[in-house]
Short mmCIF file of C-alpha atoms and ligand atoms in Angstrom, two decimals:
data_model
loop_
_atom_site.label_atom_id
_atom_site.label_comp_id
_atom_site.label_asym_id
_atom_site.label_seq_id
_atom_site.Cartn_x
_atom_site.Cartn_y
_atom_site.Cartn_z
CA MET A 429 47.34 34.77 -209.15
CA VAL A 430 50.55 36.16 -207.70
CA THR A 431 51.73 34.02 -204.82
CA ARG A 432 52.73 35.97 -201.77
CA PRO A 433 56.03 35.23 -200.01
CA ARG A 434 55.74 33.03 -196.95
CA LEU A 435 56.10 33.95 -193.31
CA TYR A 436 56.36 31.62 -190.32
CA SER A 437 56.43 32.26 -186.59
CA GLY A 438 55.25 30.76 -183.32
CA MET A 439 55.15 31.02 -179.56
CA GLN A 440 55.32 28.51 -176.76
CA PRO A 441 52.20 27.98 -174.67
CA SER A 442 54.33 28.27 -171.56
CA ALA A 443 52.10 30.59 -169.51
CA ASP A 444 48.42 31.49 -169.17
CA SER A 445 49.10 34.82 -170.79
CA LEU A 446 51.54 36.32 -173.26
CA GLN A 447 53.79 39.04 -171.85
CA ILE A 448 54.35 42.45 -173.39
CA GLY A 449 57.66 41.34 -174.97
CA ASN A 450 55.80 38.68 -176.98
CA TYR A 451 53.24 41.29 -177.94
CA ILE A 452 55.61 44.08 -179.00
CA GLY A 453 58.52 41.91 -180.16
CA ALA A 454 56.41 39.49 -182.20
CA LEU A 455 52.62 39.75 -182.36
CA MET A 456 52.48 43.39 -183.48
CA GLN A 457 54.79 42.54 -186.42
CA TRP A 458 52.77 39.44 -187.26
CA ARG A 459 49.57 41.42 -187.41
CA GLU A 460 51.06 43.84 -189.96
CA LEU A 461 52.89 41.25 -192.04
CA GLN A 462 49.95 38.86 -192.42
CA GLN A 463 48.55 41.39 -194.89
CA SER A 464 51.37 41.07 -197.39
CA TYR A 465 52.70 37.57 -196.66
CA GLN A 466 51.16 34.15 -196.73
CA ALA A 467 51.51 33.65 -193.00
CA PHE A 468 51.67 30.58 -190.77
CA PHE A 469 51.47 31.00 -186.99
CA SER A 470 51.71 28.04 -184.66
CA VAL A 471 51.27 27.47 -180.97
CA VAL A 472 54.34 25.31 -180.40
CA ASP A 473 53.06 22.87 -177.81
CA LEU A 474 55.74 20.25 -178.58
CA HIS A 475 58.39 22.83 -177.70
CA ALA A 476 56.63 23.52 -174.40
CA LEU A 477 57.18 19.89 -173.36
CA THR A 478 60.85 20.72 -172.76
CA GLN A 479 59.69 22.25 -169.47
CA PRO A 480 57.73 20.41 -166.77
CA ASN A 481 53.99 20.81 -167.40
CA ASP A 482 50.77 19.76 -165.82
CA PRO A 483 48.94 18.04 -168.75
CA ALA A 484 45.57 19.72 -168.19
CA GLU A 485 47.26 23.08 -167.81
CA LEU A 486 49.26 22.63 -171.01
CA ARG A 487 46.04 22.01 -172.95
CA GLU A 488 44.50 25.12 -171.42
CA LYS A 489 47.60 27.26 -172.11
CA THR A 490 47.59 26.08 -175.72
CA ARG A 491 44.02 27.30 -176.20
CA ARG A 492 44.78 30.52 -174.36
CA THR A 493 47.80 31.24 -176.56
CA ALA A 494 45.75 30.66 -179.72
CA ALA A 495 42.97 32.91 -178.38
CA GLN A 496 45.49 35.68 -177.73
CA TYR A 497 46.85 35.44 -181.27
CA ILE A 498 43.33 36.00 -182.61
CA ALA A 499 42.46 38.64 -180.02
CA GLY A 500 45.72 40.43 -180.87
CA GLY A 501 44.73 40.68 -184.53
CA ILE A 502 45.75 37.48 -186.29
CA GLU A 503 42.97 36.59 -188.71
CA PRO A 504 42.48 32.82 -188.92
CA SER A 505 40.79 33.13 -192.28
CA ARG A 506 43.73 35.04 -193.76
CA ALA A 507 46.70 33.53 -191.92
CA THR A 508 47.03 29.86 -191.00
CA LEU A 509 46.91 29.67 -187.21
CA TYR A 510 47.28 26.19 -185.78
CA VAL A 511 48.68 23.95 -183.05
CA GLN A 512 52.07 22.40 -183.82
CA SER A 513 51.25 18.89 -182.56
CA HIS A 514 48.22 18.74 -184.88
CA VAL A 515 50.63 18.46 -187.80
CA PRO A 516 52.80 15.36 -187.26
CA ALA A 517 55.23 16.37 -190.02
CA HIS A 518 56.96 18.74 -187.56
CA ALA A 519 58.29 15.95 -185.38
CA GLU A 520 59.12 13.83 -188.43
CA LEU A 521 61.21 16.51 -190.13
CA GLN A 522 62.88 17.28 -186.82
CA TRP A 523 64.31 13.76 -186.81
CA ILE A 524 65.82 14.21 -190.25
CA LEU A 525 67.32 17.54 -189.19
CA THR A 526 68.88 16.09 -186.02
CA THR A 527 70.85 13.75 -188.26
CA LEU A 528 72.30 16.78 -190.04
CA THR A 529 73.22 18.71 -186.88
CA GLY A 530 76.56 18.32 -185.14
CA GLU A 531 76.33 17.53 -181.46
CA GLY A 532 78.77 20.33 -180.71
CA GLU A 533 76.78 22.66 -182.93
CA ALA A 534 73.65 21.95 -180.88
CA ARG A 535 75.48 22.43 -177.58
CA ARG A 536 76.68 25.86 -178.67
CA MET A 537 73.15 27.32 -178.78
CA THR A 538 73.02 30.13 -176.22
CA GLN A 539 69.52 29.33 -174.99
CA TYR A 540 70.54 25.74 -174.35
CA LYS A 541 73.66 26.83 -172.48
CA ASP A 542 71.63 29.31 -170.41
CA LYS A 543 69.08 26.68 -169.46
CA VAL A 544 71.74 24.14 -168.53
CA ALA A 545 73.41 26.81 -166.40
CA ARG A 546 70.08 27.61 -164.76
CA TYR A 547 68.69 24.12 -164.15
CA GLY A 548 71.85 21.97 -164.07
CA LYS A 549 73.02 19.31 -166.53
CA ASP A 550 70.81 16.54 -165.24
CA ALA A 551 67.64 18.61 -165.30
CA ALA A 552 68.23 19.66 -168.92
CA SER A 553 66.71 17.00 -171.21
CA VAL A 554 67.87 15.86 -174.64
CA GLY A 555 64.63 17.51 -175.81
CA LEU A 556 66.11 20.86 -174.85
CA LEU A 557 69.21 20.07 -176.88
CA VAL A 558 67.25 19.18 -180.02
CA TYR A 559 64.69 21.96 -179.54
CA PRO A 560 66.30 24.19 -182.24
CA MET A 561 65.93 21.39 -184.79
CA LEU A 562 62.21 21.25 -184.05
CA MET A 563 62.06 25.00 -184.59
CA ALA A 564 63.98 24.57 -187.85
CA ALA A 565 61.47 21.91 -188.91
CA ASP A 566 58.59 24.30 -188.16
CA ILE A 567 60.09 26.92 -190.41
CA LEU A 568 61.41 24.75 -193.24
CA LEU A 569 58.24 22.69 -193.75
CA TYR A 570 56.48 25.80 -195.04
CA GLN A 571 59.11 27.04 -197.54
CA THR A 572 59.36 30.13 -195.39
CA ASP A 573 60.89 33.37 -196.66
CA ILE A 574 60.84 35.38 -193.44
CA VAL A 575 60.68 34.63 -189.72
CA PRO A 576 59.65 37.63 -187.58
CA VAL A 577 60.91 37.02 -184.04
CA GLY A 578 62.46 38.75 -181.05
CA GLU A 579 66.22 39.06 -180.72
CA ASP A 580 66.51 35.95 -178.50
CA GLN A 581 65.48 33.66 -181.39
CA LYS A 582 68.02 34.97 -183.89
CA GLN A 583 70.59 32.23 -183.29
CA HIS A 584 67.94 29.54 -183.83
CA VAL A 585 66.95 31.07 -187.16
CA GLU A 586 70.63 31.22 -188.16
CA LEU A 587 70.91 27.49 -187.39
CA THR A 588 67.77 26.92 -189.46
CA ARG A 589 69.44 28.67 -192.39
CA ASP A 590 72.57 26.53 -191.99
CA LEU A 591 70.53 23.32 -191.90
CA ALA A 592 68.53 24.31 -194.97
CA GLU A 593 71.69 25.08 -196.92
CA ARG A 594 73.35 21.88 -195.72
CA PHE A 595 70.39 19.74 -196.73
CA ASN A 596 70.01 21.46 -200.10
CA ALA A 597 73.73 21.01 -200.86
CA ARG A 598 73.79 17.37 -199.80
CA TYR A 599 70.51 16.06 -201.21
CA GLY A 600 69.23 18.64 -203.70
CA ARG A 601 67.07 21.64 -203.09
CA ALA A 602 64.14 20.90 -200.79
CA PHE A 603 64.03 24.05 -198.66
CA THR A 604 63.73 27.80 -199.03
CA VAL A 605 66.47 29.44 -196.92
CA PRO A 606 64.61 31.78 -194.51
CA MET A 607 65.61 35.24 -193.27
CA PRO A 608 65.06 36.36 -189.68
CA VAL A 609 63.23 39.67 -189.29
CA ILE A 610 64.02 41.37 -186.00
CA GLN A 611 62.97 44.84 -184.96
CA ARG A 612 65.98 46.82 -183.77
CA GLU A 613 64.57 48.44 -180.63
CA THR A 614 61.51 46.36 -179.85
CA GLY A 615 63.20 43.02 -180.51
CA ARG A 616 64.14 42.92 -176.84
CA ILE A 617 61.86 44.22 -174.10
CA TYR A 618 63.35 44.08 -170.61
CA ASP A 619 61.98 43.09 -167.22
CA LEU A 620 60.51 46.10 -165.37
CA GLN A 621 62.21 45.16 -162.10
CA ASN A 622 65.47 44.02 -163.62
CA PRO A 623 65.83 46.14 -166.77
CA THR A 624 69.04 44.54 -167.98
CA ALA A 625 67.37 41.09 -168.22
CA LYS A 626 64.97 40.11 -171.00
CA MET A 627 61.32 40.03 -169.96
CA SER A 628 60.31 36.40 -169.98
CA LYS A 629 57.26 34.22 -169.39
CA SER A 630 59.44 32.18 -167.03
CA ALA A 631 60.75 35.13 -164.97
CA GLU A 632 61.38 34.36 -161.30
CA SER A 633 59.38 37.31 -160.06
CA ASP A 634 56.02 38.41 -161.44
CA ALA A 635 56.49 42.09 -160.55
CA GLY A 636 58.60 42.87 -163.62
CA VAL A 637 56.39 41.13 -166.20
CA LEU A 638 53.42 42.80 -167.90
CA TRP A 639 50.90 40.13 -168.84
CA LEU A 640 48.46 40.73 -171.66
CA LEU A 641 45.64 39.16 -169.64
CA ASP A 642 46.43 40.80 -166.30
CA ASP A 643 43.82 42.88 -164.58
CA PRO A 644 44.31 46.52 -165.76
CA ALA A 645 44.82 47.74 -162.19
CA VAL A 646 47.66 45.23 -161.73
CA THR A 647 49.27 46.31 -165.01
CA ALA A 648 49.13 49.98 -163.98
CA LYS A 649 50.61 49.23 -160.57
CA LYS A 650 53.53 47.28 -162.10
CA ILE A 651 54.34 50.22 -164.37
CA MET A 652 54.19 52.73 -161.51
CA ARG A 653 56.64 50.51 -159.60
CA ALA A 654 59.03 49.90 -162.51
CA VAL A 655 62.69 50.39 -161.65
CA THR A 656 64.12 53.67 -162.99
CA ASP A 657 67.08 55.75 -161.70
CA SER A 658 67.74 58.80 -159.54
CA GLU A 659 68.40 61.25 -162.39
CA GLY A 660 64.75 62.14 -162.80
CA SER A 661 64.75 62.97 -166.51
CA VAL A 662 62.89 61.01 -169.17
CA ARG A 663 65.74 60.37 -171.54
CA TYR A 664 66.80 57.39 -173.66
CA ASP A 665 70.21 55.97 -172.73
CA ARG A 666 70.43 52.18 -172.74
CA GLN A 667 73.68 52.03 -170.79
CA ALA A 668 73.09 54.61 -168.09
CA LYS A 669 69.29 54.43 -167.88
CA PRO A 670 68.11 50.92 -168.81
CA GLY A 671 64.83 51.16 -166.89
CA VAL A 672 63.65 54.46 -168.37
CA SER A 673 64.91 53.47 -171.84
CA ASN A 674 62.86 50.28 -171.73
CA LEU A 675 59.74 52.21 -170.75
CA LEU A 676 60.37 54.66 -173.58
CA VAL A 677 60.64 51.82 -176.08
CA ILE A 678 57.34 50.36 -174.87
CA TYR A 679 55.68 53.78 -175.03
CA ALA A 680 56.97 54.41 -178.57
CA ALA A 681 56.03 50.94 -179.81
CA LEU A 682 52.44 51.15 -178.60
CA THR A 683 51.78 54.72 -179.72
CA GLY A 684 53.73 54.65 -182.99
CA ARG A 685 55.55 57.80 -181.85
CA GLN A 686 59.29 58.50 -182.04
CA ILE A 687 61.33 58.40 -178.83
CA PRO A 688 62.73 62.00 -179.18
CA ALA A 689 59.17 63.36 -179.39
CA ILE A 690 58.26 61.55 -176.18
CA GLU A 691 61.42 62.82 -174.47
CA ASP A 692 60.44 66.37 -175.45
CA GLU A 693 56.96 65.97 -174.11
CA TYR A 694 58.25 64.95 -170.68
CA ALA A 695 61.18 67.37 -170.51
CA GLY A 696 61.27 68.96 -167.06
CA ARG A 697 58.59 66.60 -165.72
CA GLY A 698 59.19 63.73 -163.33
CA TYR A 699 58.92 59.96 -163.79
CA GLY A 700 55.53 59.94 -162.06
CA ASP A 701 53.75 61.73 -164.90
CA PHE A 702 55.52 59.67 -167.52
CA LYS A 703 54.66 56.37 -165.83
CA LYS A 704 51.06 57.38 -165.28
CA ASP A 705 50.63 58.13 -168.98
CA LEU A 706 52.46 54.97 -170.00
CA ALA A 707 50.18 52.92 -167.73
CA GLU A 708 47.22 54.42 -169.55
CA VAL A 709 48.74 53.63 -172.95
CA VAL A 710 49.39 50.00 -172.00
CA VAL A 711 46.03 49.47 -170.32
CA ASN A 712 44.18 50.98 -173.30
CA GLU A 713 46.11 48.73 -175.67
CA PHE A 714 45.61 45.56 -173.64
CA ALA A 715 42.00 46.01 -172.49
CA PRO A 716 40.26 45.22 -175.81
CA VAL A 717 42.69 42.36 -176.54
CA ARG A 718 42.01 40.88 -173.12
CA GLU A 719 38.26 41.21 -173.59
CA ARG A 720 38.35 39.50 -177.00
CA ALA A 721 40.61 36.72 -175.72
CA LEU A 722 38.29 36.00 -172.80
CA ALA A 723 35.27 35.98 -175.12
CA LEU A 724 36.99 33.48 -177.44
CA LEU A 725 37.91 31.31 -174.47
CA ALA A 726 34.29 31.25 -173.35
CA ASP A 727 33.57 29.09 -176.44
CA PRO A 728 36.39 26.52 -176.56
CA ALA A 729 34.52 24.26 -179.00
CA GLU A 730 34.44 27.02 -181.62
CA LEU A 731 38.12 27.83 -181.01
CA ASP A 732 39.03 24.14 -181.40
CA ARG A 733 37.04 24.02 -184.64
CA VAL A 734 38.95 27.00 -186.09
CA LEU A 735 42.26 25.41 -185.06
CA ALA A 736 41.29 22.13 -186.70
CA VAL A 737 40.39 23.78 -190.01
CA ASN A 738 43.68 25.68 -189.96
CA ALA A 739 45.68 22.55 -189.10
CA GLY A 740 44.23 20.97 -192.23
CA ARG A 741 45.54 23.84 -194.35
CA ALA A 742 48.96 23.71 -192.67
CA GLU A 743 49.20 19.97 -193.12
CA GLU A 744 48.78 20.18 -196.88
CA VAL A 745 51.85 22.40 -197.21
CA ALA A 746 53.89 20.55 -194.58
CA ASN A 747 53.21 17.08 -195.97
CA ALA A 748 54.32 18.08 -199.47
CA THR A 749 57.69 19.26 -198.14
CA LEU A 750 58.11 16.19 -195.94
CA ALA A 751 57.37 13.80 -198.82
CA ASP A 752 59.99 15.53 -200.95
CA VAL A 753 62.53 15.32 -198.09
CA TYR A 754 61.82 11.61 -197.52
CA ASP A 755 62.37 10.93 -201.22
CA LYS A 756 65.56 12.96 -201.34
CA VAL A 757 67.19 11.25 -198.34
CA GLY A 758 66.33 7.84 -199.77
CA LEU A 759 63.53 6.52 -197.61
CA LEU A 760 61.61 3.84 -199.51
CA ARG A 761 58.11 4.96 -200.38
CA ARG A 762 55.28 2.91 -199.02
CA ALA A 763 53.60 1.22 -201.99
P1 TYM P 1663 58.83 32.28 -177.17
O1 TYM P 1663 57.56 31.56 -176.94
O2 TYM P 1663 59.82 32.33 -176.07
O3 TYM P 1663 58.52 33.79 -177.58
C1 TYM P 1663 57.60 34.12 -178.61
C2 TYM P 1663 58.09 35.33 -179.39
O4 TYM P 1663 58.22 36.47 -178.53
C3 TYM P 1663 59.54 37.00 -178.64
N1 TYM P 1663 59.95 37.51 -177.32
C4 TYM P 1663 60.36 38.76 -177.09
N2 TYM P 1663 60.51 39.82 -177.90
C5 TYM P 1663 60.96 40.97 -177.36
N3 TYM P 1663 61.25 41.10 -176.04
C6 TYM P 1663 61.11 40.06 -175.18
N4 TYM P 1663 61.39 40.21 -173.89
C7 TYM P 1663 60.65 38.83 -175.71
N5 TYM P 1663 60.39 37.61 -175.15
C8 TYM P 1663 59.97 36.83 -176.15
C9 TYM P 1663 60.40 35.81 -179.05
O5 TYM P 1663 61.61 36.23 -179.65
C10 TYM P 1663 59.48 35.12 -180.01
O6 TYM P 1663 59.50 35.74 -181.29
N6 TYM P 1663 61.45 29.02 -179.92
C11 TYM P 1663 60.44 30.06 -179.98
C12 TYM P 1663 59.13 29.61 -180.56
C13 TYM P 1663 59.21 28.96 -181.90
C14 TYM P 1663 59.34 29.63 -183.16
C15 TYM P 1663 59.32 28.59 -184.14
C16 TYM P 1663 59.46 30.96 -183.53
C17 TYM P 1663 59.13 27.63 -182.17
N7 TYM P 1663 59.18 27.40 -183.50
C18 TYM P 1663 59.42 28.90 -185.49
C19 TYM P 1663 59.57 31.26 -184.91
C20 TYM P 1663 59.55 30.23 -185.87
C21 TYM P 1663 60.16 30.56 -178.56
O7 TYM P 1663 60.40 29.87 -177.60
O8 TYM P 1663 59.53 31.76 -178.51
#
């Protein structure tokens, strides 16, 4: 049997619903790539602990995130879809990787710097500082070849590569060095109200975020109210027309059409028509996913069972890598 190359990716269970950036920037790629790669997808609940959480809500968000993976097309019999904390090797390898990371190197991560700037030094935990080493552990445990992510995760994957190379050079080869895979246009979807800022699950205002599980009427209303410009022509220009360009990228991603063809279709027509059609495209895409996710969530015991079976499969791969790493760094084996 030919072994397929490996793929790894994950999302934080940091909201009740995924947003359209997660869907277009990540999940749509995952769904395609699971066919040709041996794929591992985790719900990274340990990562989510770097933000304040209500414990019961975190459990619920973890299930909801897993349900949306499946509803969005991830097949838990083909890909391995599991919850990060169910596989203890992640936290164990993270420790090893923190010992290989320079403190200054960790502090240079853009996401860390942004969060410190946003919340203040005292509110930012050490967990936030060592977060990229946990992400590196996720990826490296599975001998991953490619990591499909949005643009914002690129620097973390670069660090992962550096750590893999550093470990391999120092102790002997234990890790595959992974490549990030980032879609050029759809790797960054912007907030509908603030189209120069990345759309994010933790956005301050809800009006600019399109949630996968939102009521369709709410989704349509948010699109109709999206910020555009006064020029009135549906034309792609990131600098001069960030709002319209973002909507065009979403339209193209969900329909599989090219942006110039969409521009032609709306030539001489106003933003109203364009937004109305886009709202229909998004609602039609989301509606069946939402329905499937809600159906899966109606039977949490079955969902938990699927996650447990998948965690067992993940653990086999992860534990083999961890045992090799422990040997290589010189930890005495338990007799
Ligand atoms: P997270 O949970 O913030 O986001 C999940 C995925 O969605 C992508 N994404 C976007 N893509 C396009 N436009 C946007 N506005 C947008 N917002 C989010 C993210 O790039 C990501 O691919 N640290 C990671 C989770 C993680 C991980 C991993 C990923 C942990 N371990 C191992 C890959 C491999 C994160 O917080 O993603």
